[in-house]
PDB file of C-alpha atoms in Angstrom:
ATOM      1  CA  MET D 113     -16.571  -9.291 -21.400  1.00 60.00           C
ATOM      2  CA  ASP D 114     -17.246  -7.557 -18.087  1.00 75.00           C
ATOM      3  CA  THR D 115     -17.279  -3.780 -18.126  1.00 85.00           C
ATOM      4  CA  LEU D 116     -15.624  -1.716 -15.406  1.00 91.00           C
ATOM      5  CA  ARG D 117     -19.115  -1.160 -13.984  1.00 91.00           C
ATOM      6  CA  ASP D 118     -19.630  -4.926 -13.754  1.00 91.00           C
ATOM      7  CA  VAL D 119     -16.336  -5.299 -11.879  1.00 92.00           C
ATOM      8  CA  LEU D 120     -17.258  -2.518  -9.456  1.00 95.00           C
ATOM      9  CA  ASP D 121     -20.796  -3.792  -8.957  1.00 94.00           C
ATOM     10  CA  ARG D 122     -19.598  -7.309  -8.126  1.00 95.00           C
ATOM     11  CA  ALA D 123     -17.329  -6.005  -5.349  1.00 97.00           C
ATOM     12  CA  ASP D 124     -18.943  -5.901  -1.916  1.00 97.00           C
ATOM     13  CA  ALA D 125     -15.705  -4.443  -0.546  1.00 98.00           C
ATOM     14  CA  VAL D 126     -13.052  -2.200  -2.078  1.00 98.00           C
ATOM     15  CA  LEU D 127      -9.471  -2.312  -0.817  1.00 98.00           C
ATOM     16  CA  LEU D 128      -7.463   0.831  -1.480  1.00 98.00           C
ATOM     17  CA  ASP D 129      -3.734   1.229  -1.449  1.00 98.00           C
ATOM     18  CA  PHE D 130      -2.893   4.494   0.322  1.00 98.00           C
ATOM     19  CA  ASP D 131       0.064   6.253  -1.306  1.00 98.00           C
ATOM     20  CA  GLY D 132      -1.130   6.923  -4.850  1.00 97.00           C
ATOM     21  CA  PRO D 133      -4.847   6.123  -4.894  1.00 98.00           C
ATOM     22  CA  VAL D 134      -5.653   8.202  -1.789  1.00 98.00           C
ATOM     23  CA  CYS D 135      -2.880  10.799  -1.611  1.00 98.00           C
ATOM     24  CA  ASP D 136       0.567  11.689  -2.899  1.00 97.00           C
ATOM     25  CA  LEU D 137       2.399  10.899   0.313  1.00 97.00           C
ATOM     26  CA  PHE D 138       5.877  12.218  -0.436  1.00 96.00           C
ATOM     27  CA  GLY D 139       5.003  14.554  -3.284  1.00 92.00           C
ATOM     28  CA  GLY D 140       6.860  12.404  -5.777  1.00 86.00           C
ATOM     29  CA  ALA D 141      10.117  12.845  -3.851  1.00 92.00           C
ATOM     30  CA  CYS D 142      12.636  10.052  -3.431  1.00 94.00           C
ATOM     31  CA  THR D 143      12.701   8.514   0.049  1.00 97.00           C
ATOM     32  CA  ALA D 144      16.478   7.964  -0.019  1.00 97.00           C
ATOM     33  CA  TYR D 145      16.929  10.395   2.889  1.00 98.00           C
ATOM     34  CA  ILE D 146      14.774   8.125   5.050  1.00 98.00           C
ATOM     35  CA  ALA D 147      16.711   5.047   3.955  1.00 98.00           C
ATOM     36  CA  ASP D 148      19.954   6.886   4.789  1.00 98.00           C
ATOM     37  CA  GLU D 149      18.762   7.607   8.330  1.00 98.00           C
ATOM     38  CA  VAL D 150      17.849   3.947   8.790  1.00 98.00           C
ATOM     39  CA  LYS D 151      21.282   2.903   7.510  1.00 97.00           C
ATOM     40  CA  ASP D 152      23.075   5.327   9.844  1.00 97.00           C
ATOM     41  CA  ARG D 153      21.293   3.769  12.815  1.00 96.00           C
ATOM     42  CA  ALA D 154      21.892   0.252  11.470  1.00 95.00           C
ATOM     43  CA  ARG D 155      25.639   0.879  11.354  1.00 95.00           C
ATOM     44  CA  LEU D 156      25.530   1.824  15.025  1.00 94.00           C
ATOM     45  CA  GLU D 157      23.623  -1.380  15.767  1.00 87.00           C
ATOM     46  CA  TRP D 158      25.481  -3.819  13.519  1.00 91.00           C
ATOM     47  CA  GLY D 159      28.584  -2.156  12.112  1.00 93.00           C
ATOM     48  CA  ARG D 160      29.273  -2.945   8.473  1.00 95.00           C
ATOM     49  CA  LEU D 161      26.149  -3.387   6.366  1.00 96.00           C
ATOM     50  CA  ASP D 162      25.448  -5.744   3.491  1.00 95.00           C
ATOM     51  CA  ARG D 163      25.868  -4.259   0.029  1.00 96.00           C
ATOM     52  CA  ARG D 164      22.141  -4.526  -0.718  1.00 96.00           C
ATOM     53  CA  VAL D 165      21.377  -2.458   2.363  1.00 97.00           C
ATOM     54  CA  GLU D 166      24.018   0.139   1.496  1.00 97.00           C
ATOM     55  CA  ASP D 167      22.812   0.447  -2.092  1.00 98.00           C
ATOM     56  CA  CYS D 168      19.118   0.771  -1.241  1.00 98.00           C
ATOM     57  CA  ALA D 169      17.614   4.251  -1.682  1.00 97.00           C
ATOM     58  CA  ASP D 170      14.011   3.425  -0.757  1.00 97.00           C
ATOM     59  CA  SER D 171      12.466   3.594   2.710  1.00 97.00           C
ATOM     60  CA  HIS D 172      10.500   0.354   2.378  1.00 97.00           C
ATOM     61  CA  GLY D 173      13.183  -1.454   0.433  1.00 97.00           C
ATOM     62  CA  VAL D 174      15.754  -0.801   3.139  1.00 98.00           C
ATOM     63  CA  LEU D 175      13.461  -2.435   5.711  1.00 97.00           C
ATOM     64  CA  ARG D 176      13.284  -5.575   3.564  1.00 96.00           C
ATOM     65  CA  HIS D 177      17.040  -5.681   3.027  1.00 96.00           C
ATOM     66  CA  LEU D 178      17.727  -5.152   6.729  1.00 95.00           C
ATOM     67  CA  ALA D 179      15.409  -8.048   7.515  1.00 93.00           C
ATOM     68  CA  ASP D 180      17.320 -10.205   5.013  1.00 93.00           C
ATOM     69  CA  MET D 181      20.600  -9.156   6.619  1.00 93.00           C
ATOM     70  CA  ALA D 182      19.238  -9.984  10.068  1.00 90.00           C
ATOM     71  CA  VAL D 183      18.369 -13.498   8.894  1.00 87.00           C
ATOM     72  CA  ARG D 184      21.895 -13.990   7.552  1.00 87.00           C
ATOM     73  CA  ARG D 185      23.427 -12.637  10.768  1.00 81.00           C
ATOM     74  CA  THR D 186      21.495 -15.166  12.843  1.00 74.00           C
ATOM     75  CA  GLY D 187      22.261 -18.164  10.677  1.00 66.00           C
ATOM     76  CA  GLY D 188      18.864 -18.341   9.024  1.00 56.00           C
ATOM     77  CA  ARG D 189      16.710 -17.625  12.072  1.00 59.00           C
ATOM     78  CA  ARG D 190      13.996 -15.037  11.621  1.00 59.00           C
ATOM     79  CA  GLY D 191      12.602 -12.833  14.351  1.00 56.00           C
ATOM     80  CA  THR D 192      15.308 -10.201  14.943  1.00 65.00           C
ATOM     81  CA  ARG D 193      13.458  -7.137  16.179  1.00 77.00           C
ATOM     82  CA  LEU D 194      13.668  -4.195  13.809  1.00 88.00           C
ATOM     83  CA  ASP D 195      11.281  -1.909  15.690  1.00 91.00           C
ATOM     84  CA  TRP D 196      13.852   0.883  15.645  1.00 94.00           C
ATOM     85  CA  ALA D 197      14.085   0.788  11.836  1.00 96.00           C
ATOM     86  CA  ASP D 198      10.328   0.648  11.366  1.00 97.00           C
ATOM     87  CA  GLY D 199      10.001   3.489  13.864  1.00 97.00           C
ATOM     88  CA  ILE D 200      12.266   5.753  11.802  1.00 98.00           C
ATOM     89  CA  VAL D 201      10.225   5.134   8.656  1.00 98.00           C
ATOM     90  CA  THR D 202       6.953   5.599  10.542  1.00 98.00           C
ATOM     91  CA  ARG D 203       8.130   8.926  11.993  1.00 98.00           C
ATOM     92  CA  HIS D 204       8.772  10.243   8.491  1.00 98.00           C
ATOM     93  CA  GLU D 205       5.389   8.934   7.332  1.00 98.00           C
ATOM     94  CA  TYR D 206       3.714  10.919  10.120  1.00 98.00           C
ATOM     95  CA  THR D 207       5.501  14.038   8.866  1.00 98.00           C
ATOM     96  CA  ALA D 208       4.528  13.281   5.276  1.00 98.00           C
ATOM     97  CA  VAL D 209       0.800  12.758   5.896  1.00 98.00           C
ATOM     98  CA  ARG D 210       0.536  16.222   7.443  1.00 96.00           C
ATOM     99  CA  ARG D 211       1.431  17.827   4.124  1.00 96.00           C
ATOM    100  CA  ALA D 212       0.382  15.155   1.628  1.00 97.00           C
ATOM    101  CA  ALA D 213      -1.740  16.307  -1.301  1.00 97.00           C
ATOM    102  CA  PRO D 214      -4.998  14.390  -1.795  1.00 98.00           C
ATOM    103  CA  THR D 215      -5.247  12.427  -5.015  1.00 98.00           C
ATOM    104  CA  PRO D 216      -7.706  14.230  -7.324  1.00 97.00           C
ATOM    105  CA  GLY D 217     -11.066  12.504  -7.200  1.00 97.00           C
ATOM    106  CA  ALA D 218     -10.213  10.243  -4.261  1.00 98.00           C
ATOM    107  CA  ARG D 219     -12.607  11.961  -1.852  1.00 97.00           C
ATOM    108  CA  GLU D 220     -15.443  11.735  -4.366  1.00 97.00           C
ATOM    109  CA  LEU D 221     -14.696   8.080  -5.080  1.00 97.00           C
ATOM    110  CA  VAL D 222     -14.656   7.159  -1.392  1.00 98.00           C
ATOM    111  CA  GLY D 223     -17.945   8.971  -0.873  1.00 97.00           C
ATOM    112  CA  ALA D 224     -19.584   7.327  -3.877  1.00 96.00           C
ATOM    113  CA  LEU D 225     -18.456   3.830  -2.891  1.00 97.00           C
ATOM    114  CA  ALA D 226     -19.629   4.373   0.680  1.00 97.00           C
ATOM    115  CA  LEU D 227     -23.048   5.542  -0.548  1.00 96.00           C
ATOM    116  CA  LEU D 228     -23.322   2.332  -2.565  1.00 96.00           C
ATOM    117  CA  GLY D 229     -22.775   0.346   0.622  1.00 96.00           C
ATOM    118  CA  LYS D 230     -19.302  -0.923  -0.235  1.00 98.00           C
ATOM    119  CA  ALA D 231     -17.032  -1.774   2.675  1.00 98.00           C
ATOM    120  CA  LEU D 232     -13.817   0.243   2.320  1.00 98.00           C
ATOM    121  CA  LEU D 233     -10.434  -0.778   3.698  1.00 98.00           C
ATOM    122  CA  ILE D 234      -6.931   0.614   3.352  1.00 98.00           C
ATOM    123  CA  VAL D 235      -4.250  -1.981   2.577  1.00 98.00           C
ATOM    124  CA  SER D 236      -0.879  -0.250   2.643  1.00 98.00           C
ATOM    125  CA  ASN D 237       2.847  -0.817   2.960  1.00 98.00           C
ATOM    126  CA  ASN D 238       2.846   2.342   5.064  1.00 98.00           C
ATOM    127  CA  SER D 239       2.364   2.209   8.809  1.00 98.00           C
ATOM    128  CA  ALA D 240      -1.322   2.125   9.722  1.00 98.00           C
ATOM    129  CA  GLU D 241      -1.303   4.942  12.285  1.00 98.00           C
ATOM    130  CA  PRO D 242      -0.050   7.751  10.001  1.00 98.00           C
ATOM    131  CA  VAL D 243      -2.571   6.600   7.387  1.00 98.00           C
ATOM    132  CA  ARG D 244      -5.330   6.746   9.977  1.00 98.00           C
ATOM    133  CA  GLU D 245      -4.225  10.258  10.960  1.00 98.00           C
ATOM    134  CA  TYR D 246      -4.408  11.401   7.332  1.00 98.00           C
ATOM    135  CA  LEU D 247      -7.905   9.992   6.870  1.00 98.00           C
ATOM    136  CA  GLU D 248      -9.065  11.633  10.084  1.00 98.00           C
ATOM    137  CA  ARG D 249      -7.636  15.001   9.020  1.00 97.00           C
ATOM    138  CA  GLN D 250      -9.471  14.667   5.704  1.00 98.00           C
ATOM    139  CA  ASP D 251     -12.748  13.632   7.400  1.00 98.00           C
ATOM    140  CA  LEU D 252     -12.634  10.307   5.564  1.00 98.00           C
ATOM    141  CA  LEU D 253     -11.893   7.877   8.377  1.00 98.00           C
ATOM    142  CA  GLU D 254     -15.564   7.226   9.126  1.00 98.00           C
ATOM    143  CA  HIS D 255     -15.988   5.633   5.696  1.00 98.00           C
ATOM    144  CA  PHE D 256     -13.393   2.917   6.331  1.00 98.00           C
ATOM    145  CA  THR D 257     -14.035  -0.413   7.987  1.00 98.00           C
ATOM    146  CA  ALA D 258     -10.323  -0.893   8.700  1.00 98.00           C
ATOM    147  CA  VAL D 259      -6.929   0.677   8.056  1.00 98.00           C
ATOM    148  CA  LEU D 260      -4.270  -1.985   7.635  1.00 98.00           C
ATOM    149  CA  GLY D 261      -0.576  -1.238   7.233  1.00 98.00           C
ATOM    150  CA  ARG D 262       2.702  -3.109   7.214  1.00 97.00           C
ATOM    151  CA  ASP D 263       3.623  -5.522   9.981  1.00 95.00           C
ATOM    152  CA  PRO D 264       6.362  -3.694  11.953  1.00 93.00           C
ATOM    153  CA  GLN D 265       7.858  -7.027  12.982  1.00 90.00           C
ATOM    154  CA  ASP D 266       8.282  -8.498   9.494  1.00 92.00           C
ATOM    155  CA  PRO D 267       9.001  -6.289   6.459  1.00 94.00           C
ATOM    156  CA  HIS D 268       8.887  -9.389   4.255  1.00 93.00           C
ATOM    157  CA  LEU D 269       5.090  -9.283   4.629  1.00 96.00           C
ATOM    158  CA  MET D 270       4.780  -5.996   2.749  1.00 98.00           C
ATOM    159  CA  LYS D 271       3.230  -6.200  -0.703  1.00 98.00           C
ATOM    160  CA  PRO D 272       3.856  -7.998  -3.063  1.00 98.00           C
ATOM    161  CA  HIS D 273       3.260 -10.492  -0.239  1.00 98.00           C
ATOM    162  CA  PRO D 274      -0.535 -10.870   0.130  1.00 98.00           C
ATOM    163  CA  ASP D 275      -0.483 -10.640   3.957  1.00 98.00           C
ATOM    164  CA  VAL D 276      -2.214  -7.254   4.233  1.00 98.00           C
ATOM    165  CA  ILE D 277      -4.925  -8.358   1.784  1.00 98.00           C
ATOM    166  CA  THR D 278      -5.415 -11.596   3.706  1.00 98.00           C
ATOM    167  CA  ARG D 279      -5.814  -9.550   6.891  1.00 98.00           C
ATOM    168  CA  ALA D 280      -8.341  -7.323   5.130  1.00 98.00           C
ATOM    169  CA  LEU D 281     -10.387 -10.339   4.070  1.00 98.00           C
ATOM    170  CA  ALA D 282     -10.300 -11.586   7.669  1.00 98.00           C
ATOM    171  CA  GLU D 283     -11.609  -8.195   8.845  1.00 97.00           C
ATOM    172  CA  LEU D 284     -14.510  -8.671   6.430  1.00 98.00           C
ATOM    173  CA  GLY D 285     -15.312 -12.149   7.737  1.00 97.00           C
ATOM    174  CA  ASP D 286     -13.412 -14.029   5.017  1.00 96.00           C
ATOM    175  CA  PRO D 287     -15.718 -13.426   2.046  1.00 96.00           C
ATOM    176  CA  SER D 288     -14.956 -14.864  -1.369  1.00 97.00           C
ATOM    177  CA  PRO D 289     -11.960 -12.906  -2.706  1.00 97.00           C
ATOM    178  CA  SER D 290     -13.862 -12.529  -5.984  1.00 96.00           C
ATOM    179  CA  ARG D 291     -16.349 -10.270  -4.172  1.00 97.00           C
ATOM    180  CA  THR D 292     -13.657  -7.716  -3.372  1.00 98.00           C
ATOM    181  CA  LEU D 293     -11.568  -5.336  -5.478  1.00 98.00           C
ATOM    182  CA  LEU D 294      -8.100  -3.888  -4.891  1.00 98.00           C
ATOM    183  CA  ILE D 295      -7.250  -0.474  -6.330  1.00 98.00           C
ATOM    184  CA  GLY D 296      -3.492   0.031  -6.463  1.00 98.00           C
ATOM    185  CA  ASP D 297      -0.850   1.999  -8.316  1.00 98.00           C
ATOM    186  CA  GLN D 298       2.120  -0.363  -8.189  1.00 97.00           C
ATOM    187  CA  LEU D 299       3.064  -3.704  -9.699  1.00 98.00           C
ATOM    188  CA  THR D 300       3.492  -4.931  -6.125  1.00 98.00           C
ATOM    189  CA  ASP D 301      -0.219  -4.232  -5.578  1.00 98.00           C
ATOM    190  CA  LEU D 302      -1.071  -6.283  -8.647  1.00 98.00           C
ATOM    191  CA  ALA D 303       1.152  -9.158  -7.502  1.00 98.00           C
ATOM    192  CA  ALA D 304      -0.400  -9.145  -4.023  1.00 98.00           C
ATOM    193  CA  ALA D 305      -3.925  -9.078  -5.454  1.00 98.00           C
ATOM    194  CA  ARG D 306      -3.130 -11.967  -7.760  1.00 98.00           C
ATOM    195  CA  ALA D 307      -1.641 -14.003  -4.899  1.00 98.00           C
ATOM    196  CA  ALA D 308      -4.792 -13.394  -2.836  1.00 98.00           C
ATOM    197  CA  LYS D 309      -7.061 -14.088  -5.857  1.00 98.00           C
ATOM    198  CA  VAL D 310      -8.591 -10.619  -5.528  1.00 98.00           C
ATOM    199  CA  PRO D 311      -9.644  -8.673  -8.664  1.00 97.00           C
ATOM    200  CA  PHE D 312      -7.438  -5.668  -9.399  1.00 98.00           C
ATOM    201  CA  LEU D 313      -7.972  -2.165 -10.757  1.00 98.00           C
ATOM    202  CA  GLY D 314      -4.782  -0.365 -11.676  1.00 98.00           C
ATOM    203  CA  PHE D 315      -4.553   3.360 -11.001  1.00 98.00           C
ATOM    204  CA  THR D 316      -1.513   5.122 -12.418  1.00 97.00           C
ATOM    205  CA  ARG D 317      -0.704   8.186 -14.478  1.00 95.00           C
ATOM    206  CA  ASP D 318       2.587   6.630 -15.579  1.00 95.00           C
ATOM    207  CA  ALA D 319       2.249   5.139 -19.057  1.00 97.00           C
ATOM    208  CA  GLY D 320       5.108   2.706 -18.505  1.00 97.00           C
ATOM    209  CA  THR D 321       3.621   1.348 -15.293  1.00 97.00           C
ATOM    210  CA  ALA D 322       0.200   1.066 -16.928  1.00 98.00           C
ATOM    211  CA  ALA D 323       1.696  -0.917 -19.809  1.00 98.00           C
ATOM    212  CA  ARG D 324       3.539  -3.244 -17.427  1.00 98.00           C
ATOM    213  CA  MET D 325       0.362  -3.782 -15.415  1.00 98.00           C
ATOM    214  CA  ARG D 326      -1.481  -4.798 -18.564  1.00 97.00           C
ATOM    215  CA  ARG D 327       1.341  -7.113 -19.603  1.00 97.00           C
ATOM    216  CA  GLU D 328       1.136  -8.703 -16.158  1.00 96.00           C
ATOM    217  CA  GLY D 329      -2.566  -9.378 -16.630  1.00 95.00           C
ATOM    218  CA  ALA D 330      -4.375  -6.303 -15.294  1.00 96.00           C
ATOM    219  CA  ARG D 331      -7.400  -5.809 -17.528  1.00 93.00           C
ATOM    220  CA  ASP D 332      -8.543  -2.487 -16.098  1.00 96.00           C
ATOM    221  CA  VAL D 333      -6.030   0.332 -15.618  1.00 97.00           C
ATOM    222  CA  VAL D 334      -7.079   3.978 -15.292  1.00 97.00           C
ATOM    223  CA  GLY D 335      -5.117   7.211 -15.135  1.00 97.00           C
ATOM    224  CA  SER D 336      -7.706   9.090 -13.089  1.00 97.00           C
ATOM    225  CA  PHE D 337     -10.826   8.290 -11.117  1.00 97.00           C
ATOM    226  CA  GLU D 338     -13.071   9.958 -13.696  1.00 97.00           C
ATOM    227  CA  PRO D 339     -13.785   6.722 -15.630  1.00 96.00           C
ATOM    228  CA  VAL D 340     -14.419   4.927 -12.335  1.00 97.00           C
ATOM    229  CA  MET D 341     -16.946   7.548 -11.238  1.00 96.00           C
ATOM    230  CA  HIS D 342     -18.562   7.366 -14.671  1.00 95.00           C
ATOM    231  CA  ALA D 343     -18.732   3.570 -14.454  1.00 94.00           C
ATOM    232  CA  LEU D 344     -20.412   3.761 -11.054  1.00 93.00           C
ATOM    233  CA  SER D 345     -23.234   5.770 -12.611  1.00 86.00           C
ATOM    234  CA  ALA D 346     -23.518   3.630 -15.766  1.00 62.00           C
ATOM    235  CA  PRO D 347     -26.189   0.931 -16.184  1.00 55.00           C
ATOM    236  CA  LEU D 348     -25.243  -2.701 -15.687  1.00 51.00           C
ATOM    237  CA  THR D 349     -24.676  -4.692 -18.877  1.00 50.00           C
ATOM    238  CA  HIS D 350     -26.342  -7.814 -17.459  1.00 45.00           C
TER     239      HIS D 350
END
């Protein structure tokens, strides 16, 4: 069976989710206040909202539910512009990155992977520009080939949809997905990686999430980057 070192060595490129593996974007706080602001504006735009929109207390979830509502309002046609909703969420993400705490060990991991010649890309459900600002503030941006975030025109393309991973592979010149690795902290990351046929490394300090990842087929799940750094310095098994 492959060791973690084997998995890392086989990857010519490493795709990193942002919130979790790179930083703690909202400090563990609920994003219901962002969802509420989106809903307040949506009521001005559309009046009464669908129950799923009203009940949603997550900034990304509310974008998805608004997109679903827009499809229903137009009789099944997609394409209703939701720039205003995405803009509200993005504005809060800009605020969050300016005070976000770096994930312990993330800087060292990025540096080690870059020294090994791995291409590094961010694949996030956050907006790309706030992510880029964070990386620049942390003097990490130079290590990344690309920073890819959600499509502001279509929230349905956020992970677990593989769109952002597919775009990352295109940035790399469409290599074999097996030669890349996604590091993510959510089940949506795992689902997106599986859909794109990209190997996955789970990163979570939550025991329940780690167990669910393993049940869903993730072989490697770590609670810190220490075992990853150790694996990078370990000899290959074959």
